[in-house]
Coordinates of N, CA and C in Angstrom, one line a residue:
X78 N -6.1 -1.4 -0.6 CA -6.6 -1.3 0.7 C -6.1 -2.4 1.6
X79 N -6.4 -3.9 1.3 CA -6.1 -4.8 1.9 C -4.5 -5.2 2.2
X80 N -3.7 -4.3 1.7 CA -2.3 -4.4 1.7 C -1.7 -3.2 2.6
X81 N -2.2 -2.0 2.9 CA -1.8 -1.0 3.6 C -1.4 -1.6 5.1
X82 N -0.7 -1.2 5.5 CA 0.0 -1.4 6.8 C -1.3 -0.8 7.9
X83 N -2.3 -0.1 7.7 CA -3.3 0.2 8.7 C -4.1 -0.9 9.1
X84 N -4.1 -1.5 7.8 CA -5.5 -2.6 7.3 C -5.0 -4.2 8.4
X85 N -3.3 -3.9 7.9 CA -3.1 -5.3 8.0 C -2.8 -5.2 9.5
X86 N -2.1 -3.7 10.3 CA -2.5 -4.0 11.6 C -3.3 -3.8 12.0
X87 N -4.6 -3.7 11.9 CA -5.5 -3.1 13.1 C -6.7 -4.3 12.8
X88 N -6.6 -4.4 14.1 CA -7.5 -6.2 14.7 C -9.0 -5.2 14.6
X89 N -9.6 -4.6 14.6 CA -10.8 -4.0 15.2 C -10.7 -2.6 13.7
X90 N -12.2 -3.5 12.7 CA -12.0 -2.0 12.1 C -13.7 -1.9 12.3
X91 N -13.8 -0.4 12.0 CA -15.0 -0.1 11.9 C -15.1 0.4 10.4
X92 N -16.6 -0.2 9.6 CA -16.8 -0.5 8.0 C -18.2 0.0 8.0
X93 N -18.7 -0.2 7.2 CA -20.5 0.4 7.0 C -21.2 -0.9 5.9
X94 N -22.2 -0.5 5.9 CA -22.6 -1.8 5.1 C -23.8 -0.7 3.8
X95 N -22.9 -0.6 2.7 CA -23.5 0.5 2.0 C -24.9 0.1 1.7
X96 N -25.5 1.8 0.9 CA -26.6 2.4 0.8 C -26.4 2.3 -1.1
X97 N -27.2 2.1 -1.9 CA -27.0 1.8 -3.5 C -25.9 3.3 -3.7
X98 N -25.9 4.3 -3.1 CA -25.1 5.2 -3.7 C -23.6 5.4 -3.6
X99 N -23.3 4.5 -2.6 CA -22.0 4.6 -1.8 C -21.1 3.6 -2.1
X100 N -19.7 3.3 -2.2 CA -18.9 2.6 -2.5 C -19.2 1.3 -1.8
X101 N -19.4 0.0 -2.5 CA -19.9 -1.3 -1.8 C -18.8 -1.5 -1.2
X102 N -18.4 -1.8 -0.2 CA -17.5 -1.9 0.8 C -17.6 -3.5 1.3
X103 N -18.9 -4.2 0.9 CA -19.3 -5.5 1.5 C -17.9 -6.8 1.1
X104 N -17.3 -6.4 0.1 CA -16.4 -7.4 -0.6 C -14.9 -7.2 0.6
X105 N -15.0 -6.2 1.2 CA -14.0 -5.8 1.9 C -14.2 -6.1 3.9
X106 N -15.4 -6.2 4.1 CA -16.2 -6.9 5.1 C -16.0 -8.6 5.5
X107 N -16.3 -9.1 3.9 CA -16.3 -10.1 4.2 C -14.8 -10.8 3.9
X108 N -13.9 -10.5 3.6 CA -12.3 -10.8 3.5 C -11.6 -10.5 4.9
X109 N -12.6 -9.2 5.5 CA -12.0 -8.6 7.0 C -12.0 -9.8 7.8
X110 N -13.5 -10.1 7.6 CA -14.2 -11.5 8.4 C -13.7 -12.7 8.3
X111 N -13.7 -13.2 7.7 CA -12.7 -14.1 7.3 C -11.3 -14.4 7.6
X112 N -10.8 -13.3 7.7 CA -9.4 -13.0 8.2 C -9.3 -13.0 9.7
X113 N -10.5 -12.8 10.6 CA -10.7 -13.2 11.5 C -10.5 -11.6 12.7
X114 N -10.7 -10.6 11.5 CA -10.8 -9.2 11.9 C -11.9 -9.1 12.8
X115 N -12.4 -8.3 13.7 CA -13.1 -8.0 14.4 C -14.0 -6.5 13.8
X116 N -15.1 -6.7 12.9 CA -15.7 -5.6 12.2 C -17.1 -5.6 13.4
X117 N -16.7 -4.2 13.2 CA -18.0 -3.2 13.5 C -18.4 -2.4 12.6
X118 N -20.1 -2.4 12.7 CA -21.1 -1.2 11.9 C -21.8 -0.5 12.6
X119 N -21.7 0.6 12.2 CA -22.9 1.4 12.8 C -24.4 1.2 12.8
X120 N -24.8 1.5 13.8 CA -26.4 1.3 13.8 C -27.1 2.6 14.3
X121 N -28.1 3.2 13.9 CA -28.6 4.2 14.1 C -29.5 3.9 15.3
X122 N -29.3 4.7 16.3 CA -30.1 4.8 17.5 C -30.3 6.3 17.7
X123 N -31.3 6.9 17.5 CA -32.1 7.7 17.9 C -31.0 8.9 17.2
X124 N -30.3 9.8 18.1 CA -29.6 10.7 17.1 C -28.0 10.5 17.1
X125 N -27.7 9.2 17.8 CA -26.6 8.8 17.4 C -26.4 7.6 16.7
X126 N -24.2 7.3 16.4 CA -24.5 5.6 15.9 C -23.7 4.6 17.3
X127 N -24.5 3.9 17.6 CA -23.8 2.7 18.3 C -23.1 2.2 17.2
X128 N -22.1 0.9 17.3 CA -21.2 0.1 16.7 C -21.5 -1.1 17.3
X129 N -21.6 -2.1 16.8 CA -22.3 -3.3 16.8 C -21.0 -4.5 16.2
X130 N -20.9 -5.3 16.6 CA -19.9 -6.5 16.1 C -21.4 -7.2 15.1
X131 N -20.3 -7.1 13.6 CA -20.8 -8.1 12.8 C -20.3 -8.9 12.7
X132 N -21.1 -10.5 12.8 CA -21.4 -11.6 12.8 C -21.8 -12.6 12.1
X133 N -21.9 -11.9 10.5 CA -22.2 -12.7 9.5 C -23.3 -12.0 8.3
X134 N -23.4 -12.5 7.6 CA -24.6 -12.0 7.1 C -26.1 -12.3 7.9
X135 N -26.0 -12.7 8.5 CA -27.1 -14.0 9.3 C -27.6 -12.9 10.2
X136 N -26.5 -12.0 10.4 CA -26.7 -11.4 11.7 C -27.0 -9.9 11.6
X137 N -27.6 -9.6 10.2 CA -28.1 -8.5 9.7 C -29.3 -8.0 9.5
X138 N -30.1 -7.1 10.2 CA -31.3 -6.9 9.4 C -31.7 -4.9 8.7
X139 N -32.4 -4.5 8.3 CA -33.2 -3.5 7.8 C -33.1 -2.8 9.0
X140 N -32.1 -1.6 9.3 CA -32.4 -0.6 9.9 C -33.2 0.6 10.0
X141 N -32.5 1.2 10.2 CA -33.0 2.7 10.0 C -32.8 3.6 8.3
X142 N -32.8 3.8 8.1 CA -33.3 4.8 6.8 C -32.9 3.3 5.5
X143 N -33.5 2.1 5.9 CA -33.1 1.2 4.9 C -31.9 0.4 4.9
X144 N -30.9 0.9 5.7 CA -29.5 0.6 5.9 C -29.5 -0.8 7.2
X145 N -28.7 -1.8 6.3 CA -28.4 -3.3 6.9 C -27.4 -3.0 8.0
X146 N -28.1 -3.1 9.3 CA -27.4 -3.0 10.6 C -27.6 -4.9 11.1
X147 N -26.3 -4.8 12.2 CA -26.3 -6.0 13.1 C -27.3 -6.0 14.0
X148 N -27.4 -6.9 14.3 CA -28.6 -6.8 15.3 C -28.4 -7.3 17.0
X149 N -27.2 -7.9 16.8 CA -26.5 -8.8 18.3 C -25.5 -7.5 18.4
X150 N -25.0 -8.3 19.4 CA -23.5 -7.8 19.8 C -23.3 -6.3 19.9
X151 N -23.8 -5.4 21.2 CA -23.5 -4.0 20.9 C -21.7 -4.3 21.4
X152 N -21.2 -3.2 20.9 CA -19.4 -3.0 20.8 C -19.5 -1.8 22.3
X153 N -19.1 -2.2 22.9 CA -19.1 -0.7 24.4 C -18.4 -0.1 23.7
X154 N -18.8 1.4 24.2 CA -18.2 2.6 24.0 C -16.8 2.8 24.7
X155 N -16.5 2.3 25.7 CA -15.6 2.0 26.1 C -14.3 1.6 25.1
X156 N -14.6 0.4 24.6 CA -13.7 0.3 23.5 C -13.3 0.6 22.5
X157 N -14.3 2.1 22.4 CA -13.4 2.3 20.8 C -12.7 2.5 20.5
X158 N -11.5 3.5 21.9 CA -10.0 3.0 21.2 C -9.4 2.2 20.4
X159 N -10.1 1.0 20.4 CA -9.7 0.0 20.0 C -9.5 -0.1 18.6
X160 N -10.8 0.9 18.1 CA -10.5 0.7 16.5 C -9.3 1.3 16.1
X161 N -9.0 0.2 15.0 CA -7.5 1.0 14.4 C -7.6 1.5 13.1
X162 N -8.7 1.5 12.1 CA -9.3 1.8 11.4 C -10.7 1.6 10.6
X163 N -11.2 3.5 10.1 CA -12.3 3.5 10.0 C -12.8 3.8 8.8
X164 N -13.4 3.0 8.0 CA -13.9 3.5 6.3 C -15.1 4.2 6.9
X165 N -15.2 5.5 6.4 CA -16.6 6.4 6.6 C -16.7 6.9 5.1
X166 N -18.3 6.7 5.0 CA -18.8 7.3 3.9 C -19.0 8.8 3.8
X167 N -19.6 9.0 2.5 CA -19.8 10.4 2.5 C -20.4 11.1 1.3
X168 N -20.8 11.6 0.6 CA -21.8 12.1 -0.7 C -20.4 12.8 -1.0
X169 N -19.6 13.3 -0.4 CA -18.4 14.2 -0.9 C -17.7 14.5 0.2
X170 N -16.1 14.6 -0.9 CA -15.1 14.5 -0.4 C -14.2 15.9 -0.5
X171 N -14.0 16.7 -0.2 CA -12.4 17.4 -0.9 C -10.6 16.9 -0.5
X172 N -10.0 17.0 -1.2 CA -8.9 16.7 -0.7 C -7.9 16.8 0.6
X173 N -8.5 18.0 1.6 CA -8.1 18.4 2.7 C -9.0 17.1 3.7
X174 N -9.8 16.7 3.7 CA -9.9 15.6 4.4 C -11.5 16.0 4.6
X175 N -12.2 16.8 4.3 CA -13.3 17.3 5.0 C -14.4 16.4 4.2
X176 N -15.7 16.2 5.0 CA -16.8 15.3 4.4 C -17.7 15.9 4.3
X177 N -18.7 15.5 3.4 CA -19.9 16.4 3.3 C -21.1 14.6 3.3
X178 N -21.8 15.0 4.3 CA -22.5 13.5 4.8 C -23.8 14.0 4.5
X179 N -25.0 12.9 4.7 CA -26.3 13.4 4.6 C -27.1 14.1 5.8
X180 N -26.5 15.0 6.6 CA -27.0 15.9 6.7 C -27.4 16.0 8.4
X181 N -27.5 15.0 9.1 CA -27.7 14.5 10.3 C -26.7 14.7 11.6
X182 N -25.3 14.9 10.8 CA -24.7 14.7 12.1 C -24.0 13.4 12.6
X183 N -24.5 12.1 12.2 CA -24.5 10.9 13.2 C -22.6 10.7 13.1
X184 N -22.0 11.0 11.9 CA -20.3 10.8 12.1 C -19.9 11.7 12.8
X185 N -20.1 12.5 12.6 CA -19.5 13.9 13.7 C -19.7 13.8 15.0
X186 N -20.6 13.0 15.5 CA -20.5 12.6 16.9 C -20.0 11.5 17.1
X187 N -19.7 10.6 16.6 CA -19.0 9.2 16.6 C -17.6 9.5 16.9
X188 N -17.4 10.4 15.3 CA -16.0 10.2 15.1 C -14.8 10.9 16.3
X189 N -15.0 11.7 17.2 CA -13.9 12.0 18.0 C -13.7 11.2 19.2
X190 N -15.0 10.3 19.0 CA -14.5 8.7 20.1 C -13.7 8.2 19.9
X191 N -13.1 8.0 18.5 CA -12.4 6.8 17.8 C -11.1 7.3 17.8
X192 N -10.7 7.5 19.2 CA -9.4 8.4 19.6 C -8.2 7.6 18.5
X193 N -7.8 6.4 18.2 CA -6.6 5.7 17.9 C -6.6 5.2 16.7
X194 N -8.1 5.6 15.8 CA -8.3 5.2 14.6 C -8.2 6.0 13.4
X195 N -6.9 5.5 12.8 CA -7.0 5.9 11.3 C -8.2 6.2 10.4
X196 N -9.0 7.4 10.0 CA -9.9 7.8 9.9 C -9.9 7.9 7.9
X197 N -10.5 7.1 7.5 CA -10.1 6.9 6.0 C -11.8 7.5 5.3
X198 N -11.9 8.5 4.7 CA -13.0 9.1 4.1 C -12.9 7.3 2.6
X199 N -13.8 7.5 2.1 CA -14.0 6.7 1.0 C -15.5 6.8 -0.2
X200 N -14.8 7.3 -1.3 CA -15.6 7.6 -2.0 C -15.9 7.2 -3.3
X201 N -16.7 7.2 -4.1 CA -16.6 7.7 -6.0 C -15.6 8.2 -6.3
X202 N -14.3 8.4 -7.4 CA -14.3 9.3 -7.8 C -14.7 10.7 -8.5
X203 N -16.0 10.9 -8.6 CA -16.9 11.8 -8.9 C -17.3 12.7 -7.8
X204 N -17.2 12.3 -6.8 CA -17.4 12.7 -5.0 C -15.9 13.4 -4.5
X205 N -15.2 13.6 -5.1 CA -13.7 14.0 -4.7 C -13.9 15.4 -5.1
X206 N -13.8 16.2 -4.5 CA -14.2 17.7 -5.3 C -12.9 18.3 -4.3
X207 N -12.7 19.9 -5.1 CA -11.8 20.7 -4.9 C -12.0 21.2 -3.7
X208 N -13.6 21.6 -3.0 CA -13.8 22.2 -1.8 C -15.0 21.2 -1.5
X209 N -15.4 21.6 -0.5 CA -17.2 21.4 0.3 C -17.4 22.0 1.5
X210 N -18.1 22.6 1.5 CA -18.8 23.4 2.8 C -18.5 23.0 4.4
X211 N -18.0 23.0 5.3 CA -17.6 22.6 6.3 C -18.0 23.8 7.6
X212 N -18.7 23.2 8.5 CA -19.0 24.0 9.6 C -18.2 23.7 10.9
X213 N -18.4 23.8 11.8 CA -17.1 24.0 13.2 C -17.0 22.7 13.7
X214 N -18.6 21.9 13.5 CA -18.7 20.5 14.0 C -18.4 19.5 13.6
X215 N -18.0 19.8 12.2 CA -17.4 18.9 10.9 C -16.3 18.0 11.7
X216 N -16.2 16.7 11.1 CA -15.3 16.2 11.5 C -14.2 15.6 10.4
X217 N -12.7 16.1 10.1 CA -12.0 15.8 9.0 C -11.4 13.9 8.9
X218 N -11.4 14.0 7.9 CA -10.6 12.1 7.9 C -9.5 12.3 7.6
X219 N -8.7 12.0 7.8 CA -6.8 11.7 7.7 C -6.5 11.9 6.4
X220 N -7.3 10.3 5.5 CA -7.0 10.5 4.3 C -8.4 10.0 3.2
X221 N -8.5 10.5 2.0 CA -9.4 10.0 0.8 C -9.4 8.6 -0.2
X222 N -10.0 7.5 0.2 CA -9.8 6.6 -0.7 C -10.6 7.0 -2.1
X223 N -10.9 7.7 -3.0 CA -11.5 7.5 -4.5 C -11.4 6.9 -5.5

């Protein structure tokens, strides 16, 4: 991942800060940070996600369904062009790009903001399956990390 030509250009990624079931992604956070990347996480607001600049561990607390959100720095909507790439989770994957999430919606309305961003699904290998159920609102990812 940290070698792909997406990774290494895009100043502005958007990352999650996983849930016990989901690929820990934190080791990849903090190398972004470091590197002087500009990460953003989602935070749950009501029935969408804002994107938030993370700012450390320091700058984290207990969101919504249990999940470690930023607490400073909202990211305007305005700039999400900006992102140039986006790890999104997902309970399941199929190979055509389609995700099967928990159940809410909250990526499927994010995701067609993120006009300029490489959209990278990321999963288990066990989560990679042949099909998954897909409705009109579905939103596909480019490509499957497993």
């Amino acid at each position: 991942m940290l070698t792909t030509a997406w990774w290494q250009e895009s100043s502005t990624l958007l990352l999650y800060y996983p849930l016990s079931d989901e690929v820990d992604v934190r080791p990849l956070i903090h190398s972004a940070y470091e590197c002087g990347k500009r990460i953003l996480l989602p935070v749950v607001k009501g029935e969408e996600l804002d994107l938030h600049l993370y700012e450390g561990e320091g700058s984290l607390e207990q969101g919504a369904y249990g999940i470690m959100e930023p607490v400073r720095s909202l990211f305007a909507e305005e700039q999400y062009g900006e992102v140039g790439l986006a790890l999104i989770p997902g309970m399941a994957f199929d190979r055509a790009g389609h995700r099967l999430g928990r159940g809410k919606g909250y990526y499927d309305r994010l995701l067609p903001k993120l006009t300029a961003a490489k959209l990278e699904g990321i999963c288990f290998p066990f989560q990679l399956l042949e099909e998954v159920p897909v409705d009109e609102y579905d939103i596909q990812v480019h490509e499957v990390i497993a």
